[in-house]
Amino acid sequence: MFTRAELRAVPLFSDLADEQLDYLADTSADIHLLPGEYVVHEGETRRLLFAVIEGRVELTKFADGEERVVGTLRAAGEIFGELPVVLDTPYLVSFRAVQRSRVMRIEAKDFRAVAAVAPKIAEAVGAAALERVEGLQELAKDAPPLLAVIGPKWNNATHELREFLQRNSVEFDWITRDDPAQAVPAVRLRDGTLLHGPTIRDIAKAIGLAVSPERPEYDVAIIGGGPAGLAAAVYGASEGLSTILLEREAPGGQAGTSSRIENYLGFPFGISGDELASRALQQARRLGAEIVVTRTIERIDMSPRTLVLDGGESVRAKTIVLATGVAWRRLDISSVERLRGSGVYYGAAPGEARTVQGKDVYLVGGGNSAGQAALNFSNFANSVTLLVRADGLEKSMSYYLIEQLKTKSNVRVETQAEVVEAYGDDHLDAIEVANKVTGQTSRRTAAALFVLIGAHAETAWLPPGIERDTRGYVLTGQAVLKSGRWAAQRNPYFLESAVPGIFAVGDVRAGSVKRVAAGVGEGSMAIAFVHQYLSYEAQSA
């Protein structure tokens, strides 16, 4: 508990009467921090005012996928948290201890109670809030220049670079130069370096993302960075397991491309898939999980349990969590495939919406992903047409999405319709649509075609010992027992595959519920089974 002398040493409270100081001492939290501990995190919405009593606190902010120090509170008595208290905004930066520190935390209601009888401290906090805003403006002004992607608009390599940066929350400029001589894109880095025809992995290295494992062996290796994989990484790291997550593209999975998920618990106004993935990624890293991107697992060797990565690298793992999700199903039409990345896209990342400003676009699919994309595109495109093979949306799309689509005047749902042809030289300019009932076809002008027609499991690379169903989804638990492929003395755990110590979670698991919340739940559950497996193996040794 604070003494009057300690509180009077804080300039903001130096003129308060003993009665107000005693009130603050009785109601404020006395927070003791070790180096690296956070006082409050960027994005939190609690209305709290803080004062440094001892030690030193630094300000950090996530930018372009990494955390950066943007300031330091060096003097005892400095306050922070003015903006949330005065303007009711989220914290725009994080605050963490640089050394052993002691911080006073005041609830907004308690601050208001004191300010009611001492108006000068309200004025002082308001002035500090204004100063903080000005400081953040200067910080934005002095920020390093953005990356720039320089490449043709209708170019698949350019599209893949843009999508990778968007999904890793990296800001960039896109400079379109439709010069026939420029066959490949280039990327200008912050220091002015120009990379010609870089691979996704080149860019990952350039922006500081990990592309290789740091250790030879881990307690748990998670393959796939969707919601299920990220949840497993968070829980694995938080429970003391050495944890690595390997992702071939960017964290988030298919959910990361959703413009708005409105039925995820705890977000009453919804949250975009990339924001949810970004928060989970920050959380996993903060808790100690190692995240490696742009790497494909070519095979799993069983003895010793080893993951062989593309390029010849390998890493051993005591347990493995398969969270590879599913891949978008392709349209088996040669003209559509020829224009992939040049007006034809599988999936619909939120960042693509700006590229269809004022244009007529088509989406193929009747599921939630298609509905979310249509709503997002409706804010930019001239018209959005949803092509659905079924006779309605009720069996495949959530009710709330169907109702929201009805409110959009520029969104049209066309049922029992399918794309049969795509037209264009270097980019898409039209599609041909067939009515499944009448057989009639019609040619439509189209600036872009986004295909979201369900997905399939890509599990052919898994070793034969991991049993799958006829569609390639991994069998677990009781389904493994029924298959007759379980050889261990104990029964398999609920999420365990036919190979003891290898678990499957999320969309890749046979019988899973294809929802974000379900994937997160399975990812967290898997770590409980990992602990049980490791304990059982230790006792059996």
XYZ file of C-alpha atoms in Angstrom:
541
model
C 0.000 0.000 0.000
C 1.241 3.482 -0.849
C 2.177 6.057 1.765
C 1.218 9.714 1.594
C 4.870 10.606 1.017
C 5.124 8.268 -1.991
C 1.987 9.688 -3.566
C 2.932 13.295 -2.873
C 6.159 12.621 -4.799
C 4.031 12.117 -7.925
C 3.801 15.642 -9.445
C 0.154 15.109 -10.405
C -0.810 14.500 -6.758
C 1.626 16.866 -5.009
C -1.038 19.448 -4.102
C -3.758 17.037 -2.996
C -5.046 17.129 0.553
C -4.243 14.265 2.879
C -7.820 13.033 2.584
C -7.544 12.614 -1.213
C -4.113 10.973 -0.888
C -5.516 8.498 1.628
C -8.407 7.742 -0.753
C -6.001 6.991 -3.601
C -3.824 4.863 -1.338
C -6.857 2.832 -0.276
C -8.239 2.290 -3.794
C -5.179 2.016 -6.082
C -3.282 -1.150 -6.965
C 0.413 -1.361 -6.100
C 1.917 -3.218 -9.093
C 5.440 -4.695 -8.805
C 6.979 -5.665 -12.144
C 9.983 -7.681 -13.259
C 11.951 -6.626 -16.360
C 9.899 -7.413 -19.454
C 6.547 -7.595 -17.668
C 3.719 -5.595 -19.221
C 1.678 -3.046 -17.340
C -0.949 -2.875 -20.088
C -1.103 -4.018 -23.712
C -1.813 -2.128 -26.902
C -5.485 -2.430 -27.828
C -6.773 -3.021 -24.280
C -9.910 -1.057 -23.474
C -9.794 -0.817 -19.681
C -9.930 2.800 -18.460
C -6.971 2.984 -16.084
C -4.501 5.691 -15.134
C -0.960 4.731 -14.124
C 1.925 6.456 -12.373
C 5.527 5.219 -12.225
C 6.611 5.067 -8.585
C 9.966 3.340 -9.065
C 11.937 1.999 -12.020
C 11.506 2.617 -15.728
C 8.757 1.801 -18.221
C 9.034 1.733 -22.011
C 6.356 2.209 -24.674
C 6.108 -0.408 -27.429
C 3.949 -0.683 -30.517
C 3.339 -3.445 -33.028
C 4.106 -2.311 -36.565
C 4.574 -4.450 -39.646
C 4.319 -7.650 -37.659
C 6.928 -6.834 -34.999
C 7.047 -5.007 -31.691
C 9.091 -1.815 -31.545
C 10.106 0.440 -28.660
C 8.731 3.931 -29.342
C 9.453 5.738 -26.080
C 10.498 5.491 -22.443
C 9.190 6.869 -19.142
C 12.392 7.460 -17.216
C 11.356 9.625 -14.274
C 9.507 8.458 -11.175
C 6.119 10.133 -11.004
C 5.427 10.121 -14.734
C 1.868 9.144 -15.618
C 0.387 7.205 -18.519
C -3.050 5.991 -19.555
C -4.350 9.536 -20.063
C -5.958 8.841 -23.442
C -8.177 5.923 -22.309
C -9.246 7.849 -19.196
C -9.947 11.164 -20.973
C -11.142 10.000 -24.411
C -12.258 6.426 -23.661
C -9.968 5.051 -26.384
C -8.079 1.743 -26.396
C -4.403 1.921 -25.484
C -2.514 2.914 -28.609
C 0.770 1.498 -27.292
C 1.869 -1.101 -24.753
C 3.762 -0.264 -21.583
C 6.296 -2.698 -20.101
C 8.957 -2.565 -17.397
C 12.578 -2.147 -18.469
C 13.876 -2.990 -14.986
C 12.325 -3.880 -11.651
C 9.583 -1.322 -11.351
C 6.668 -0.289 -9.197
C 3.581 1.236 -10.754
C 0.414 2.719 -9.315
C -2.822 1.727 -11.064
C -5.913 3.896 -10.578
C -9.399 2.950 -11.734
C -11.121 5.660 -13.798
C -13.972 5.963 -11.302
C -11.527 6.567 -8.446
C -9.641 9.166 -10.464
C -12.919 10.941 -11.218
C -13.830 10.920 -7.513
C -10.594 12.736 -6.647
C -10.816 15.061 -9.653
C -14.290 16.131 -8.558
C -12.795 17.832 -5.494
C -9.446 18.716 -7.110
C -10.242 19.948 -10.653
C -6.634 20.859 -11.342
C -5.596 17.222 -11.671
C -8.334 16.677 -14.292
C -6.913 19.637 -16.235
C -3.395 18.245 -15.897
C -4.414 14.784 -17.161
C -6.302 16.385 -20.067
C -3.193 18.382 -21.011
C -1.070 15.224 -20.750
C -3.503 13.417 -23.059
C -3.147 16.182 -25.645
C 0.637 15.997 -25.361
C 0.489 12.220 -25.821
C -1.564 12.646 -29.017
C 0.950 15.143 -30.376
C 3.772 12.752 -29.550
C 2.081 9.923 -31.436
C 1.552 12.248 -34.411
C 5.258 13.027 -34.444
C 6.006 9.328 -34.188
C 3.829 8.626 -37.229
C 5.512 11.470 -39.127
C 8.973 10.095 -38.364
C 8.061 6.467 -39.108
C 10.318 4.690 -41.598
C 9.061 4.591 -45.193
C 6.766 1.746 -46.136
C 7.763 -1.220 -48.197
C 6.736 -0.835 -51.799
C 5.621 -3.630 -54.101
C 6.355 -2.622 -57.689
C 4.730 -4.782 -60.268
C 2.059 -5.244 -62.909
C -1.520 -5.179 -61.713
C -2.452 -8.401 -63.495
C 0.399 -10.573 -62.269
C 0.095 -13.635 -60.053
C 3.508 -13.133 -58.409
C 2.577 -9.546 -57.543
C -0.707 -10.735 -56.081
C 1.016 -13.381 -53.931
C 3.477 -10.811 -52.552
C 0.677 -8.387 -51.699
C -1.413 -11.095 -50.057
C 1.534 -12.312 -47.958
C 2.290 -8.807 -46.687
C -1.367 -8.069 -45.973
C -1.831 -11.274 -44.017
C 1.297 -10.576 -41.949
C 0.002 -7.065 -41.096
C 2.856 -5.365 -42.944
C 2.044 -1.959 -44.407
C 3.179 -1.388 -47.968
C 2.610 0.745 -51.016
C 1.662 -0.874 -54.308
C 3.071 0.808 -57.375
C 1.555 -0.564 -60.571
C 3.716 -0.407 -63.630
C 2.110 -2.307 -66.439
C 5.294 -2.341 -68.450
C 5.551 -5.409 -70.721
C 9.290 -5.432 -70.026
C 8.660 -5.935 -66.300
C 7.752 -9.602 -66.182
C 8.355 -10.009 -62.439
C 7.576 -7.736 -59.497
C 10.143 -5.962 -57.353
C 10.038 -4.905 -53.701
C 11.691 -1.783 -52.318
C 12.649 -2.213 -48.662
C 12.706 0.519 -46.030
C 16.430 1.102 -46.441
C 16.004 1.625 -50.183
C 17.219 -1.833 -51.194
C 15.434 -3.070 -54.304
C 14.742 -6.801 -54.591
C 13.951 -8.007 -58.113
C 11.681 -11.024 -58.381
C 11.874 -11.903 -54.658
C 10.292 -15.056 -53.315
C 7.855 -14.946 -50.428
C 10.630 -16.332 -48.220
C 12.994 -13.544 -49.317
C 10.425 -10.996 -48.180
C 9.821 -12.843 -44.909
C 13.538 -12.674 -44.123
C 13.722 -9.022 -45.130
C 10.962 -7.994 -42.725
C 12.382 -9.999 -39.843
C 10.116 -13.056 -39.792
C 11.610 -16.398 -38.783
C 11.961 -18.883 -41.629
C 14.049 -21.584 -39.903
C 13.750 -23.390 -36.566
C 16.097 -22.172 -33.847
C 16.385 -25.508 -32.032
C 16.918 -29.116 -33.126
C 14.052 -30.530 -31.017
C 10.790 -29.356 -29.413
C 8.218 -30.786 -27.050
C 5.481 -30.018 -29.567
C 5.570 -29.046 -33.233
C 2.389 -27.564 -34.672
C 1.896 -27.744 -38.427
C -0.403 -24.990 -39.628
C -1.133 -21.485 -38.382
C -4.914 -21.225 -38.554
C -7.061 -20.661 -35.444
C -6.541 -24.245 -34.229
C -2.769 -24.120 -34.703
C -2.436 -20.686 -33.100
C -4.514 -21.806 -30.113
C -2.269 -24.839 -29.683
C 0.797 -22.571 -29.849
C -0.629 -20.222 -27.205
C -1.507 -23.024 -24.800
C 1.647 -25.045 -25.474
C 3.951 -22.105 -24.799
C 1.947 -20.855 -21.817
C 2.170 -24.271 -20.169
C 5.938 -24.506 -20.430
C 6.316 -26.737 -23.476
C 8.992 -25.877 -26.006
C 6.685 -25.045 -28.899
C 7.205 -24.379 -32.596
C 4.518 -23.539 -35.151
C 5.349 -24.070 -38.822
C 3.210 -22.292 -41.413
C 3.681 -22.513 -45.168
C 2.053 -19.167 -45.932
C 0.889 -16.680 -43.312
C -0.790 -17.243 -39.935
C -4.567 -17.128 -39.881
C -5.540 -19.905 -42.264
C -8.796 -19.501 -44.146
C -10.261 -17.645 -41.176
C -7.547 -15.022 -41.659
C -9.100 -14.045 -44.969
C -12.538 -13.358 -43.469
C -13.437 -9.682 -43.547
C -15.731 -9.977 -40.524
C -16.486 -12.833 -38.117
C -19.556 -11.735 -36.182
C -20.437 -14.853 -34.194
C -17.122 -15.374 -32.380
C -17.596 -15.237 -28.611
C -16.442 -12.059 -26.892
C -16.559 -9.702 -29.885
C -20.076 -8.233 -29.902
C -19.438 -6.189 -33.039
C -17.398 -8.852 -34.808
C -13.716 -9.035 -35.636
C -11.898 -9.457 -38.926
C -10.095 -12.725 -39.482
C -6.727 -11.066 -39.965
C -7.098 -9.074 -36.732
C -8.029 -12.216 -34.802
C -5.020 -14.015 -36.279
C -2.725 -11.061 -35.587
C -3.776 -10.927 -31.939
C -3.335 -14.687 -31.526
C 0.086 -14.488 -33.188
C 1.230 -11.716 -30.837
C -0.053 -13.720 -27.899
C 1.737 -16.909 -28.967
C 5.027 -15.079 -29.506
C 4.764 -13.200 -26.214
C 4.261 -16.469 -24.354
C 7.341 -17.987 -25.982
C 6.133 -19.964 -29.004
C 8.442 -19.949 -31.993
C 6.640 -19.072 -35.240
C 8.260 -20.090 -38.543
C 6.650 -19.058 -41.824
C 7.016 -19.868 -45.547
C 8.029 -23.465 -44.825
C 6.373 -26.613 -46.151
C 6.630 -29.970 -44.384
C 7.624 -32.479 -47.042
C 7.319 -35.573 -44.844
C 7.303 -36.899 -41.305
C 9.858 -39.572 -40.432
C 8.760 -41.714 -37.502
C 12.007 -42.872 -35.928
C 13.140 -40.589 -34.499
C 10.063 -38.389 -34.954
C 11.327 -35.808 -37.438
C 9.703 -33.191 -39.640
C 11.568 -32.760 -42.920
C 11.127 -29.248 -44.320
C 11.462 -28.069 -47.890
C 15.085 -27.236 -48.605
C 16.395 -30.181 -46.605
C 16.173 -28.752 -43.082
C 14.641 -30.944 -40.389
C 13.444 -30.627 -36.815
C 12.584 -33.282 -34.223
C 9.478 -33.186 -32.062
C 8.281 -35.326 -29.163
C 4.691 -34.667 -30.249
C 3.064 -33.227 -33.358
C -0.206 -31.336 -33.765
C -1.615 -31.401 -37.297
C -3.523 -28.152 -37.854
C -3.112 -27.878 -41.605
C -6.725 -26.912 -42.244
C -8.042 -27.286 -45.762
C -7.364 -25.800 -49.182
C -9.876 -24.044 -51.419
C -11.394 -26.355 -53.981
C -10.506 -25.339 -57.531
C -12.797 -24.890 -60.523
C -11.844 -27.532 -63.064
C -11.954 -25.088 -65.980
C -8.756 -24.466 -67.942
C -9.615 -20.875 -68.874
C -10.262 -20.030 -65.223
C -6.995 -21.600 -64.113
C -5.080 -19.712 -66.824
C -6.201 -16.394 -65.316
C -5.508 -17.317 -61.687
C -3.924 -14.314 -60.009
C -4.923 -12.103 -62.938
C -8.517 -11.431 -62.022
C -9.365 -14.934 -60.783
C -8.668 -15.595 -57.104
C -9.242 -18.457 -54.676
C -10.363 -17.014 -51.378
C -10.999 -13.326 -50.787
C -8.596 -11.520 -48.497
C -10.043 -8.271 -47.071
C -7.298 -6.263 -48.760
C -8.612 -7.249 -52.184
C -11.687 -5.068 -51.690
C -9.837 -1.883 -52.633
C -8.764 -3.400 -55.945
C -12.399 -3.700 -57.086
C -13.391 -0.101 -56.410
C -16.331 0.817 -58.672
C -16.229 -2.458 -60.615
C -18.515 -5.435 -61.190
C -17.282 -8.552 -59.393
C -18.508 -12.122 -58.988
C -18.113 -14.573 -56.127
C -18.651 -18.308 -56.437
C -19.883 -20.026 -53.295
C -22.711 -20.121 -50.796
C -20.916 -20.550 -47.479
C -20.040 -18.098 -44.731
C -16.728 -17.144 -46.341
C -18.526 -16.117 -49.517
C -21.138 -14.167 -47.553
C -18.505 -12.294 -45.539
C -16.562 -11.456 -48.702
C -19.694 -10.222 -50.481
C -20.504 -7.886 -47.609
C -16.975 -6.511 -47.604
C -16.818 -6.015 -51.367
C -20.204 -4.310 -51.398
C -18.567 -1.303 -49.729
C -16.237 -0.796 -52.681
C -17.545 -2.510 -55.827
C -20.232 -1.199 -58.156
C -21.967 -4.575 -57.978
C -21.365 -7.922 -56.315
C -22.995 -11.081 -57.666
C -22.946 -14.251 -55.594
C -23.193 -17.354 -57.794
C -24.587 -20.337 -55.866
C -25.032 -23.860 -57.243
C -27.782 -24.722 -54.746
C -31.342 -23.421 -54.802
C -30.763 -21.179 -51.792
C -28.384 -20.110 -49.039
C -30.221 -21.410 -45.991
C -28.411 -24.762 -45.800
C -24.887 -23.385 -46.195
C -24.755 -19.841 -44.775
C -25.415 -18.463 -41.298
C -28.706 -16.663 -40.811
C -27.108 -13.382 -39.767
C -25.124 -13.208 -43.023
C -28.169 -13.947 -45.172
C -30.083 -11.141 -43.462
C -27.215 -8.672 -43.882
C -26.875 -9.494 -47.579
C -30.529 -8.579 -48.057
C -29.780 -5.035 -46.891
C -27.119 -4.426 -49.572
C -28.636 -2.904 -52.700
C -25.609 -3.702 -54.851
C -25.414 -7.387 -53.866
C -27.300 -9.952 -55.932
C -27.604 -13.658 -55.142
C -28.039 -15.881 -58.182
C -28.962 -19.476 -57.316
C -28.538 -22.661 -59.376
C -25.785 -20.907 -61.293
C -22.207 -21.876 -62.079
C -19.248 -20.478 -64.006
C -18.412 -22.490 -67.110
C -15.872 -20.265 -68.870
C -13.580 -17.274 -68.300
C -12.397 -14.779 -70.917
C -9.466 -12.407 -71.152
C -5.948 -12.139 -72.534
C -3.609 -10.987 -69.766
C -6.430 -10.558 -67.218
C -10.058 -11.495 -66.679
C -12.634 -9.341 -68.446
C -15.689 -11.629 -68.663
C -17.168 -14.916 -67.480
C -19.831 -17.230 -68.817
C -22.503 -18.361 -66.366
C -24.810 -21.341 -66.849
C -28.192 -21.915 -65.244
C -28.256 -25.498 -63.943
C -32.015 -25.862 -64.445
C -32.530 -24.374 -67.914
C -29.039 -24.997 -69.271
C -28.946 -21.463 -70.702
C -25.685 -19.549 -70.545
C -24.918 -15.854 -70.505
C -21.705 -13.890 -70.815
C -21.067 -11.277 -68.084
C -18.493 -8.512 -67.882
C -16.417 -9.185 -64.764
C -13.441 -7.315 -63.326
C -12.732 -10.093 -60.821
C -13.902 -13.585 -59.920
C -13.431 -14.863 -56.373
C -13.919 -18.596 -55.856
C -14.972 -19.827 -52.407
C -16.577 -23.196 -53.060
C -15.622 -25.228 -50.038
C -12.394 -26.999 -49.480
C -10.583 -30.298 -49.288
C -7.915 -31.764 -47.022
C -4.389 -31.833 -48.451
C -3.028 -34.788 -46.505
C -1.489 -37.013 -49.171
C 1.970 -36.100 -47.849
C 1.290 -37.643 -44.431
C 2.855 -41.039 -43.648
C 0.573 -44.029 -44.276
C 0.373 -44.822 -40.569
C -1.833 -41.777 -40.019
C -5.256 -43.114 -40.921
C -7.605 -40.908 -42.984
C -11.130 -41.184 -44.275
C -12.027 -41.447 -47.959
C -11.844 -37.638 -48.336
C -8.411 -37.332 -46.735
C -9.467 -36.054 -43.307
C -7.460 -37.426 -40.365
C -9.201 -39.953 -38.107
C -8.807 -39.460 -34.359
C -9.952 -41.009 -31.081
C -12.817 -43.484 -31.343
C -12.725 -43.330 -35.151
C -9.166 -44.689 -35.019
C -10.261 -47.546 -32.757
C -13.072 -48.442 -35.157
C -10.613 -48.453 -38.074
C -8.617 -51.215 -36.387
C -5.342 -49.336 -36.884
C -4.621 -48.516 -33.234
C -1.764 -50.666 -31.881
C -0.870 -49.108 -28.510
C -1.825 -50.683 -25.152
C -3.927 -47.681 -24.052
C -6.904 -46.141 -25.858
C -6.195 -43.146 -28.105
C -6.896 -39.697 -26.731
C -9.838 -37.827 -28.250
C -7.724 -35.838 -30.766
C -4.991 -38.434 -31.282
C -4.383 -39.946 -34.703
C -3.553 -43.582 -35.411
C 0.081 -42.764 -34.582
C 0.509 -42.183 -30.823
C 1.740 -38.672 -30.062
C 0.453 -37.172 -33.326
C -2.772 -35.205 -32.926
C -5.147 -33.579 -35.422
C -7.205 -30.453 -34.739
C -9.474 -28.089 -36.615
C -10.726 -28.515 -40.152
C -8.245 -31.263 -41.095
C -9.728 -33.616 -38.474
C -12.471 -35.969 -39.618
C -15.769 -35.080 -37.994
C -14.694 -31.632 -36.813
C -17.118 -28.703 -36.670
C -15.953 -26.252 -39.320
C -16.099 -23.131 -37.168
C -13.395 -20.821 -35.834
C -14.448 -21.309 -32.215
C -14.366 -25.089 -32.614
C -10.852 -24.933 -34.056
C -9.647 -22.759 -31.192
C -11.198 -25.167 -28.704
C -9.562 -28.214 -30.282
C -6.196 -26.468 -30.459
C -6.270 -25.768 -26.742
C -7.553 -29.275 -25.929
C -4.736 -30.857 -27.918
C -2.140 -29.467 -25.517
C -3.883 -31.172 -22.594
C -3.557 -34.462 -24.486
C 0.080 -33.663 -25.326
C 0.778 -33.396 -21.594
C -0.981 -36.701 -20.970
C 0.995 -38.390 -23.744
C 4.340 -37.065 -22.507
C 3.511 -38.117 -18.937
C 2.454 -41.609 -20.095
C 5.637 -42.024 -22.151
C 7.799 -40.917 -19.214
C 6.139 -43.432 -16.904
C 6.456 -46.208 -19.484
C 10.149 -45.567 -20.123
